[in-house]
Structures are given as structure tokens and as C-alpha cells.
Amino acid sequence: MTTYDNADLKKAGLKITVPRLKILDLLEQAENRHMSAEEVYKRLMEEGNDVGLATVYRVLTQFESAGLVLRHNFEGGHSVFELNHDDHHDHMVCSETGTVIEFCDPVIEKRQREIAEEHGYSLVDHSLILYVKPKSSGSNRN
Amino acid sequence: MTTYDNADLKKAGLKITVPRLKILDLLEQAENRHMSAEEVYKRLMEEGNDVGLATVYRVLTQFESAGLVLRHNFEGGHSVFELNHDDHHDHMVCSETGTVIEFCDPVIEKRQREIAEEHGYSLVDHSLILYVKPKSSGSNRN
DNA sequence: ATGGATGCAAACTGTTTGCAATATG
DNA sequence: CATATTGCAAACAGTTTGCATCCAT
């Protein structure tokens, strides 16, 4: 498991500061690896570390540029961040519980590249999110 | 090609009003089928139809609920709308030109369903966007 | 005539930025 | 000590909402 430390911050040209370490820490620790900036902020406050929300955004953005963190734009115009363990994966979000499940499917990955090629492009990135509901869920239509 | 008309509005419980017809019209006509609310608004203004931006949002949202229109959340926290021709497809966005290409791949569609099932869920919806660049593009890094 | 629809402006959410104070290397 | 970083508040973009007016039915 990729775990980032001071060295990684330095490598990214970022000074070792309390907010940065705390945020990195939080992302490592977090049971729920996918957090919004707001969540990170709240969590830090709860733990007594009072960083500004603006700093959280700035740090997360810097981490993203540095490749330490991935940003995903889920539905509803808000982003979630997660540590970049450079094991690529996509997401499945349960509409009832909000649970986020990660998955990676080689078949889909391959087809994506092929499709881009077929259209004369090369794949730079992609975003795939499956919105699902529990199979045994209350409303069983179809 | 699915083309909506007054009857469809009525069916959706929506009164036939100028803004609604104009917006529907715009979406039918538009060379670029994918437009943001802001774009729809600007276009309408240019054509001399002065509707409020709020109305554009309201109407597009109603159309979405009515199934006449699809809303996609692209990167950068802004949505684009397109007429729902109920031929499902995903999108490929060129990072250099902004061009949006539609595609639908049965292999991917099938795998998505399977993956959801494998995790004990059933697929409700999904969002797949490929970010691509022209194969012969200037910057050939990697 | 009557309730839905509109336009405007004000409210809101998520995110970014200017700036003076502060902390890191 | 110089400069990157922070916190705060103000600025922003995109979208939603309250309300009085207006229009389709």
C-alpha cells in the first residue's frame, strides 16, 4: 500500500507544514477513503486542528497536482478526494446507502482505449461511475 | 429521430409556453447537441427571445424529470443538457478542441451490469466520459 | 378566473483568491 | 531571513428559490 510521507511532500516542492501533514494523515487513516473538501475540513476541526477551509482546498489541489491525490467529480457538482495509491480503479456508488465501492475492470479499460483510437483519439483519462442499488432492495422493478 | 412536440409537454403535465417551446426547439436545432444552461440562455437571448436564466434552469430541470432531456455532469462542476433521443450513449470529450463525441459500446455496457451484479447490486445508471486528445496532436508526451 | 409559469433579484453551495500575518527551510 | 504557507473574508461560478406579475387553459 502506497503511503506518503514528508519525502513525498518535498519531492513535490511542498514544504512540510502542519495542515499538509494532517490532511495527508487523514486521507491515509480515513475508513471512508473518499472525502469531500468539506468533510476533510470538518474532520480536522473535530480533531482540534484548526485549518481554514481555503487551506484544505489549496492543499488538496496541490496534492492533486503532485499526484498524491485523485479528485473525482461525482453527481451534484461536488468533488471527492482520495489518496492516489496508483492502483487505478473506477467507482460504484450505492444510491441508497451512499457507499462507494471501487472496482477495476480490464475489459472496460481496454475497450475505452480502443474506442478512443477508433475515433482517431488517444485516451488521456476517463471517468466511470456506476450508480447502483442493492439487488435485494425494497423497490424491485424489472 | 425522436422529436418532441407540444403533446410531449402536455403529457409531462407542463403547459405550452414560449420559453419551453423555444428551449425545446433550440435543443432540437442545435448543431452542438450538448449545451450548458448558460449556453441555452445566451442563445435564446441572441435570438431575441428574452427568457430569464432561472427559467432556463427550471425548464431544463423539468424536461429532465419528464425524460425529454438528459443532464450530464462534466468536469469542472458544470452540467450539459441534451435531448433524450433514448438511444443511450456515453461521451468522449476532446481536451484540446472541446469536441464532444457520442459513442455506445455494448461490451462496456454489458460489463457494467455484470460488475454491479458481482458486487450484489443492480445497475441503476452510469456515467462514462472519456477524456481524449487527437492522436496526431502537438504534445506527444509519453 | 385561477393556478401554473415567468422574471428578477436575492440566497445558496462549492470553490477560488487577495492579502496581511505566520511559519518553514 | 526570505519566501512559501496560512487564515480570513470577500469574490466567484453555477444553480436554486421567494415572490409579485403574467399567461395558458
mmCIF file of N, CA, C and O in Angstrom, chain A residues 39-111:
data_model
loop_
_atom_site.group_PDB
_atom_site.id
_atom_site.type_symbol
_atom_site.label_atom_id
_atom_site.label_comp_id
_atom_site.label_asym_id
_atom_site.label_seq_id
_atom_site.Cartn_x
_atom_site.Cartn_y
_atom_site.Cartn_z
ATOM 1 N N GLU A 39 -15.673 17.646 4.103
ATOM 2 C CA GLU A 39 -15.526 16.570 5.082
ATOM 3 C C GLU A 39 -14.148 16.597 5.722
ATOM 4 O O GLU A 39 -14.013 16.470 6.939
ATOM 5 N N VAL A 40 -13.141 16.753 4.895
ATOM 6 C CA VAL A 40 -11.775 16.821 5.407
ATOM 7 C C VAL A 40 -11.694 17.956 6.417
ATOM 8 O O VAL A 40 -11.170 17.800 7.515
ATOM 9 N N TYR A 41 -12.242 19.084 6.036
ATOM 10 C CA TYR A 41 -12.220 20.263 6.891
ATOM 11 C C TYR A 41 -12.896 19.994 8.235
ATOM 12 O O TYR A 41 -12.327 20.219 9.300
ATOM 13 N N LYS A 42 -14.092 19.450 8.171
ATOM 14 C CA LYS A 42 -14.842 19.175 9.399
ATOM 15 C C LYS A 42 -14.058 18.229 10.291
ATOM 16 O O LYS A 42 -13.913 18.432 11.488
ATOM 17 N N ARG A 43 -13.544 17.168 9.677
ATOM 18 C CA ARG A 43 -12.805 16.165 10.422
ATOM 19 C C ARG A 43 -11.615 16.797 11.147
ATOM 20 O O ARG A 43 -11.365 16.536 12.329
ATOM 21 N N LEU A 44 -10.900 17.643 10.445
ATOM 22 C CA LEU A 44 -9.742 18.292 11.045
ATOM 23 C C LEU A 44 -10.165 19.142 12.232
ATOM 24 O O LEU A 44 -9.524 19.128 13.284
ATOM 25 N N MET A 45 -11.239 19.866 12.063
ATOM 26 C CA MET A 45 -11.730 20.721 13.132
ATOM 27 C C MET A 45 -12.070 19.870 14.351
ATOM 28 O O MET A 45 -11.684 20.193 15.481
ATOM 29 N N GLU A 46 -12.793 18.799 14.102
ATOM 30 C CA GLU A 46 -13.183 17.902 15.188
ATOM 31 C C GLU A 46 -11.964 17.429 15.974
ATOM 32 O O GLU A 46 -11.997 17.321 17.190
ATOM 33 N N GLU A 47 -10.906 17.155 15.246
ATOM 34 C CA GLU A 47 -9.695 16.674 15.899
ATOM 35 C C GLU A 47 -8.912 17.807 16.556
ATOM 36 O O GLU A 47 -7.806 17.608 17.046
ATOM 37 N N GLY A 48 -9.483 18.987 16.536
ATOM 38 C CA GLY A 48 -8.826 20.103 17.202
ATOM 39 C C GLY A 48 -7.841 20.868 16.338
ATOM 40 O O GLY A 48 -7.379 21.938 16.722
ATOM 41 N N ASN A 49 -7.514 20.323 15.166
ATOM 42 C CA ASN A 49 -6.593 21.050 14.278
ATOM 43 C C ASN A 49 -7.395 22.101 13.552
ATOM 44 O O ASN A 49 -8.221 21.747 12.725
ATOM 45 N N ASP A 50 -7.149 23.351 13.849
ATOM 46 C CA ASP A 50 -7.977 24.260 13.081
ATOM 47 C C ASP A 50 -7.250 24.897 11.916
ATOM 48 O O ASP A 50 -6.485 25.818 12.022
ATOM 49 N N VAL A 51 -7.537 24.305 10.760
ATOM 50 C CA VAL A 51 -7.051 24.812 9.490
ATOM 51 C C VAL A 51 -8.229 25.502 8.824
ATOM 52 O O VAL A 51 -9.366 25.216 9.142
ATOM 53 N N GLY A 52 -7.939 26.396 7.924
ATOM 54 C CA GLY A 52 -9.013 27.069 7.211
ATOM 55 C C GLY A 52 -9.509 26.191 6.075
ATOM 56 O O GLY A 52 -8.761 25.364 5.547
ATOM 57 N N LEU A 53 -10.758 26.378 5.719
ATOM 58 C CA LEU A 53 -11.328 25.600 4.625
ATOM 59 C C LEU A 53 -10.550 25.896 3.344
ATOM 60 O O LEU A 53 -10.278 25.000 2.537
ATOM 61 N N ALA A 54 -10.173 27.129 3.181
ATOM 62 C CA ALA A 54 -9.433 27.527 1.972
ATOM 63 C C ALA A 54 -8.133 26.742 1.878
ATOM 64 O O ALA A 54 -7.728 26.314 0.799
ATOM 65 N N THR A 55 -7.516 26.541 3.000
ATOM 66 C CA THR A 55 -6.260 25.790 3.011
ATOM 67 C C THR A 55 -6.502 24.343 2.610
ATOM 68 O O THR A 55 -5.717 23.762 1.864
ATOM 69 N N VAL A 56 -7.583 23.792 3.097
ATOM 70 C CA VAL A 56 -7.912 22.420 2.728
ATOM 71 C C VAL A 56 -8.013 22.322 1.210
ATOM 72 O O VAL A 56 -7.417 21.440 0.592
ATOM 73 N N TYR A 57 -8.726 23.253 0.619
ATOM 74 C CA TYR A 57 -8.872 23.234 -0.831
ATOM 75 C C TYR A 57 -7.515 23.402 -1.510
ATOM 76 O O TYR A 57 -7.182 22.691 -2.443
ATOM 77 N N ARG A 58 -6.759 24.359 -1.010
ATOM 78 C CA ARG A 58 -5.455 24.598 -1.626
ATOM 79 C C ARG A 58 -4.570 23.366 -1.522
ATOM 80 O O ARG A 58 -3.962 22.928 -2.500
ATOM 81 N N VAL A 59 -4.511 22.800 -0.346
ATOM 82 C CA VAL A 59 -3.655 21.638 -0.142
ATOM 83 C C VAL A 59 -4.113 20.458 -0.999
ATOM 84 O O VAL A 59 -3.294 19.799 -1.646
ATOM 85 N N LEU A 60 -5.410 20.217 -1.013
ATOM 86 C CA LEU A 60 -5.907 19.092 -1.810
ATOM 87 C C LEU A 60 -5.576 19.304 -3.284
ATOM 88 O O LEU A 60 -5.204 18.368 -3.991
ATOM 89 N N THR A 61 -5.715 20.533 -3.732
ATOM 90 C CA THR A 61 -5.407 20.830 -5.125
ATOM 91 C C THR A 61 -3.918 20.617 -5.404
ATOM 92 O O THR A 61 -3.543 20.056 -6.429
ATOM 93 N N GLN A 62 -3.091 21.049 -4.461
ATOM 94 C CA GLN A 62 -1.654 20.850 -4.630
ATOM 95 C C GLN A 62 -1.332 19.365 -4.635
ATOM 96 O O GLN A 62 -0.536 18.894 -5.450
ATOM 97 N N PHE A 63 -1.946 18.641 -3.747
ATOM 98 C CA PHE A 63 -1.728 17.196 -3.690
ATOM 99 C C PHE A 63 -2.152 16.549 -4.993
ATOM 100 O O PHE A 63 -1.521 15.614 -5.475
ATOM 101 N N GLU A 64 -3.208 17.074 -5.553
ATOM 102 C CA GLU A 64 -3.679 16.513 -6.813
ATOM 103 C C GLU A 64 -2.625 16.757 -7.899
ATOM 104 O O GLU A 64 -2.252 15.840 -8.627
ATOM 105 N N SER A 65 -2.140 17.983 -7.966
ATOM 106 C CA SER A 65 -1.116 18.309 -8.968
ATOM 107 C C SER A 65 0.117 17.448 -8.762
ATOM 108 O O SER A 65 0.781 17.050 -9.707
ATOM 109 N N ALA A 66 0.413 17.183 -7.502
ATOM 110 C CA ALA A 66 1.597 16.400 -7.181
ATOM 111 C C ALA A 66 1.359 14.916 -7.419
ATOM 112 O O ALA A 66 2.275 14.103 -7.326
ATOM 113 N N GLY A 67 0.116 14.575 -7.720
ATOM 114 C CA GLY A 67 -0.190 13.175 -7.976
ATOM 115 C C GLY A 67 -0.405 12.353 -6.725
ATOM 116 O O GLY A 67 -0.523 11.131 -6.779
ATOM 117 N N LEU A 68 -0.451 13.005 -5.579
ATOM 118 C CA LEU A 68 -0.636 12.265 -4.330
ATOM 119 C C LEU A 68 -2.098 11.922 -4.128
ATOM 120 O O LEU A 68 -2.443 11.005 -3.396
ATOM 121 N N VAL A 69 -2.938 12.714 -4.750
ATOM 122 C CA VAL A 69 -4.366 12.601 -4.516
ATOM 123 C C VAL A 69 -5.131 12.611 -5.835
ATOM 124 O O VAL A 69 -4.686 13.213 -6.805
ATOM 125 N N LEU A 70 -6.249 11.926 -5.859
ATOM 126 C CA LEU A 70 -7.109 11.936 -7.041
ATOM 127 C C LEU A 70 -8.387 12.677 -6.706
ATOM 128 O O LEU A 70 -8.907 12.542 -5.604
ATOM 129 N N ARG A 71 -8.871 13.449 -7.648
ATOM 130 C CA ARG A 71 -10.121 14.168 -7.449
ATOM 131 C C ARG A 71 -11.170 13.592 -8.383
ATOM 132 O O ARG A 71 -10.914 13.393 -9.559
ATOM 133 N N HIS A 72 -12.329 13.290 -7.855
ATOM 134 C CA HIS A 72 -13.416 12.781 -8.696
ATOM 135 C C HIS A 72 -14.605 13.713 -8.599
ATOM 136 O O HIS A 72 -14.944 14.169 -7.524
ATOM 137 N N ASN A 73 -15.237 13.978 -9.728
ATOM 138 C CA ASN A 73 -16.431 14.810 -9.713
ATOM 139 C C ASN A 73 -17.670 13.946 -9.733
ATOM 140 O O ASN A 73 -18.083 13.490 -10.782
ATOM 141 N N PHE A 74 -18.225 13.726 -8.569
ATOM 142 C CA PHE A 74 -19.446 12.934 -8.512
ATOM 143 C C PHE A 74 -20.633 13.806 -8.875
ATOM 144 O O PHE A 74 -20.513 15.008 -9.024
ATOM 145 N N GLU A 75 -21.780 13.175 -8.992
ATOM 146 C CA GLU A 75 -23.012 13.894 -9.304
ATOM 147 C C GLU A 75 -23.253 15.014 -8.296
ATOM 148 O O GLU A 75 -22.867 14.900 -7.139
ATOM 149 N N GLY A 76 -23.905 16.051 -8.744
ATOM 150 C CA GLY A 76 -24.285 17.101 -7.811
ATOM 151 C C GLY A 76 -23.199 18.134 -7.615
ATOM 152 O O GLY A 76 -23.200 18.859 -6.634
ATOM 153 N N GLY A 77 -22.260 18.152 -8.562
ATOM 154 C CA GLY A 77 -21.268 19.203 -8.541
ATOM 155 C C GLY A 77 -20.366 19.295 -7.333
ATOM 156 O O GLY A 77 -19.892 20.363 -7.004
ATOM 157 N N HIS A 78 -20.111 18.187 -6.656
ATOM 158 C CA HIS A 78 -19.110 18.283 -5.607
ATOM 159 C C HIS A 78 -18.073 17.197 -5.820
ATOM 160 O O HIS A 78 -18.346 16.120 -6.308
ATOM 161 N N SER A 79 -16.837 17.545 -5.454
ATOM 162 C CA SER A 79 -15.729 16.640 -5.710
ATOM 163 C C SER A 79 -15.388 15.837 -4.468
ATOM 164 O O SER A 79 -15.595 16.276 -3.347
ATOM 165 N N VAL A 80 -14.879 14.656 -4.687
ATOM 166 C CA VAL A 80 -14.352 13.874 -3.581
ATOM 167 C C VAL A 80 -12.890 13.583 -3.894
ATOM 168 O O VAL A 80 -12.506 13.482 -5.051
ATOM 169 N N PHE A 81 -12.114 13.489 -2.836
ATOM 170 C CA PHE A 81 -10.689 13.258 -2.996
ATOM 171 C C PHE A 81 -10.327 11.932 -2.348
ATOM 172 O O PHE A 81 -10.973 11.491 -1.395
ATOM 173 N N GLU A 82 -9.299 11.307 -2.861
ATOM 174 C CA GLU A 82 -8.816 10.084 -2.244
ATOM 175 C C GLU A 82 -7.318 10.008 -2.517
ATOM 176 O O GLU A 82 -6.816 10.571 -3.477
ATOM 177 N N LEU A 83 -6.626 9.319 -1.662
ATOM 178 C CA LEU A 83 -5.208 9.127 -1.840
ATOM 179 C C LEU A 83 -4.974 8.370 -3.135
ATOM 180 O O LEU A 83 -5.721 7.461 -3.459
ATOM 181 N N ASN A 84 -3.951 8.757 -3.853
ATOM 182 C CA ASN A 84 -3.648 8.057 -5.098
ATOM 183 C C ASN A 84 -2.715 6.880 -4.823
ATOM 184 O O ASN A 84 -1.515 7.036 -4.712
ATOM 185 N N HIS A 85 -3.303 5.719 -4.702
ATOM 186 C CA HIS A 85 -2.493 4.523 -4.449
ATOM 187 C C HIS A 85 -2.060 3.922 -5.771
ATOM 188 O O HIS A 85 -1.817 2.750 -5.882
ATOM 189 N N ASP A 86 -2.016 4.697 -6.747
ATOM 190 C CA ASP A 86 -1.788 4.328 -8.125
ATOM 191 C C ASP A 86 -2.177 2.923 -8.560
ATOM 192 O O ASP A 86 -1.578 2.334 -9.434
ATOM 193 N N ASP A 87 -3.188 2.424 -7.902
ATOM 194 C CA ASP A 87 -3.863 1.260 -8.444
ATOM 195 C C ASP A 87 -5.136 1.857 -9.018
ATOM 196 O O ASP A 87 -6.069 2.204 -8.306
ATOM 197 N N HIS A 88 -5.171 2.043 -10.316
ATOM 198 C CA HIS A 88 -6.337 2.689 -10.906
ATOM 199 C C HIS A 88 -7.617 1.898 -10.652
ATOM 200 O O HIS A 88 -7.620 0.676 -10.652
ATOM 201 N N HIS A 89 -8.678 2.614 -10.443
ATOM 202 C CA HIS A 89 -9.977 1.965 -10.275
ATOM 203 C C HIS A 89 -11.088 2.950 -10.555
ATOM 204 O O HIS A 89 -10.870 4.159 -10.565
ATOM 205 N N ASP A 90 -12.272 2.424 -10.795
ATOM 206 C CA ASP A 90 -13.433 3.272 -11.008
ATOM 207 C C ASP A 90 -14.334 3.136 -9.790
ATOM 208 O O ASP A 90 -13.978 2.439 -8.846
ATOM 209 N N HIS A 91 -15.477 3.793 -9.833
ATOM 210 C CA HIS A 91 -16.341 3.788 -8.658
ATOM 211 C C HIS A 91 -17.768 3.380 -8.922
ATOM 212 O O HIS A 91 -18.314 3.616 -9.998
ATOM 213 N N MET A 92 -18.325 2.784 -7.882
ATOM 214 C CA MET A 92 -19.708 2.346 -7.914
ATOM 215 C C MET A 92 -20.328 3.007 -6.692
ATOM 216 O O MET A 92 -19.796 2.870 -5.586
ATOM 217 N N VAL A 93 -21.375 3.759 -6.868
ATOM 218 C CA VAL A 93 -21.988 4.443 -5.731
ATOM 219 C C VAL A 93 -23.386 3.898 -5.497
ATOM 220 O O VAL A 93 -24.196 3.843 -6.413
ATOM 221 N N CYS A 94 -23.652 3.484 -4.273
ATOM 222 C CA CYS A 94 -24.985 2.961 -3.956
ATOM 223 C C CYS A 94 -25.908 4.131 -3.684
ATOM 224 O O CYS A 94 -25.645 4.955 -2.810
ATOM 225 N N SER A 95 -26.991 4.179 -4.442
ATOM 226 C CA SER A 95 -27.907 5.306 -4.336
ATOM 227 C C SER A 95 -28.654 5.301 -3.009
ATOM 228 O O SER A 95 -29.171 6.322 -2.590
ATOM 229 N N GLU A 96 -28.705 4.161 -2.346
ATOM 230 C CA GLU A 96 -29.460 4.110 -1.097
ATOM 231 C C GLU A 96 -28.598 4.373 0.119
ATOM 232 O O GLU A 96 -28.995 5.063 1.039
ATOM 233 N N THR A 97 -27.402 3.782 0.132
ATOM 234 C CA THR A 97 -26.555 3.935 1.316
ATOM 235 C C THR A 97 -25.429 4.943 1.125
ATOM 236 O O THR A 97 -24.814 5.370 2.095
ATOM 237 N N GLY A 98 -25.178 5.287 -0.126
ATOM 238 C CA GLY A 98 -24.094 6.232 -0.377
ATOM 239 C C GLY A 98 -22.730 5.543 -0.387
ATOM 240 O O GLY A 98 -21.716 6.180 -0.644
ATOM 241 N N THR A 99 -22.728 4.261 -0.102
ATOM 242 C CA THR A 99 -21.478 3.503 -0.107
ATOM 243 C C THR A 99 -20.743 3.647 -1.430
ATOM 244 O O THR A 99 -21.356 3.623 -2.485
ATOM 245 N N VAL A 100 -19.443 3.792 -1.335
ATOM 246 C CA VAL A 100 -18.647 3.879 -2.559
ATOM 247 C C VAL A 100 -17.791 2.625 -2.658
ATOM 248 O O VAL A 100 -17.051 2.304 -1.732
ATOM 249 N N ILE A 101 -17.920 1.909 -3.743
ATOM 250 C CA ILE A 101 -17.125 0.701 -3.944
ATOM 251 C C ILE A 101 -16.190 0.935 -5.121
ATOM 252 O O ILE A 101 -16.592 1.519 -6.121
ATOM 253 N N GLU A 102 -14.962 0.494 -4.957
ATOM 254 C CA GLU A 102 -14.015 0.655 -6.046
ATOM 255 C C GLU A 102 -13.948 -0.618 -6.854
ATOM 256 O O GLU A 102 -14.108 -1.705 -6.313
ATOM 257 N N PHE A 103 -13.699 -0.471 -8.113
ATOM 258 C CA PHE A 103 -13.503 -1.656 -8.940
ATOM 259 C C PHE A 103 -12.645 -1.274 -10.125
ATOM 260 O O PHE A 103 -12.478 -0.094 -10.431
ATOM 261 N N CYS A 104 -12.098 -2.271 -10.756
ATOM 262 C CA CYS A 104 -11.312 -2.019 -11.956
ATOM 263 C C CYS A 104 -11.544 -3.187 -12.874
ATOM 264 O O CYS A 104 -11.347 -4.340 -12.485
ATOM 265 N N ASP A 105 -12.008 -2.910 -14.051
ATOM 266 C CA ASP A 105 -12.289 -3.988 -14.984
ATOM 267 C C ASP A 105 -11.442 -3.867 -16.234
ATOM 268 O O ASP A 105 -11.592 -2.929 -17.013
ATOM 269 N N PRO A 106 -10.576 -4.829 -16.433
ATOM 270 C CA PRO A 106 -9.647 -4.807 -17.566
ATOM 271 C C PRO A 106 -10.375 -4.739 -18.902
ATOM 272 O O PRO A 106 -9.911 -4.055 -19.833
ATOM 273 N N VAL A 107 -11.499 -5.426 -18.981
ATOM 274 C CA VAL A 107 -12.250 -5.426 -20.234
ATOM 275 C C VAL A 107 -12.675 -4.011 -20.583
ATOM 276 O O VAL A 107 -12.473 -3.528 -21.700
ATOM 277 N N ILE A 108 -13.252 -3.340 -19.608
ATOM 278 C CA ILE A 108 -13.707 -1.974 -19.843
ATOM 279 C C ILE A 108 -12.527 -1.059 -20.136
ATOM 280 O O ILE A 108 -12.565 -0.253 -21.076
ATOM 281 N N GLU A 109 -11.480 -1.201 -19.357
ATOM 282 C CA GLU A 109 -10.296 -0.363 -19.556
ATOM 283 C C GLU A 109 -9.787 -0.480 -20.985
ATOM 284 O O GLU A 109 -9.473 0.504 -21.645
ATOM 285 N N LYS A 110 -9.738 -1.714 -21.446
ATOM 286 C CA LYS A 110 -9.219 -1.951 -22.786
ATOM 287 C C LYS A 110 -10.131 -1.352 -23.845
ATOM 288 O O LYS A 110 -9.676 -0.668 -24.762
ATOM 289 N N ARG A 111 -11.418 -1.608 -23.711
ATOM 290 C CA ARG A 111 -12.375 -1.089 -24.678
ATOM 291 C C ARG A 111 -12.322 0.424 -24.772
ATOM 292 O O ARG A 111 -12.437 1.009 -25.843
#
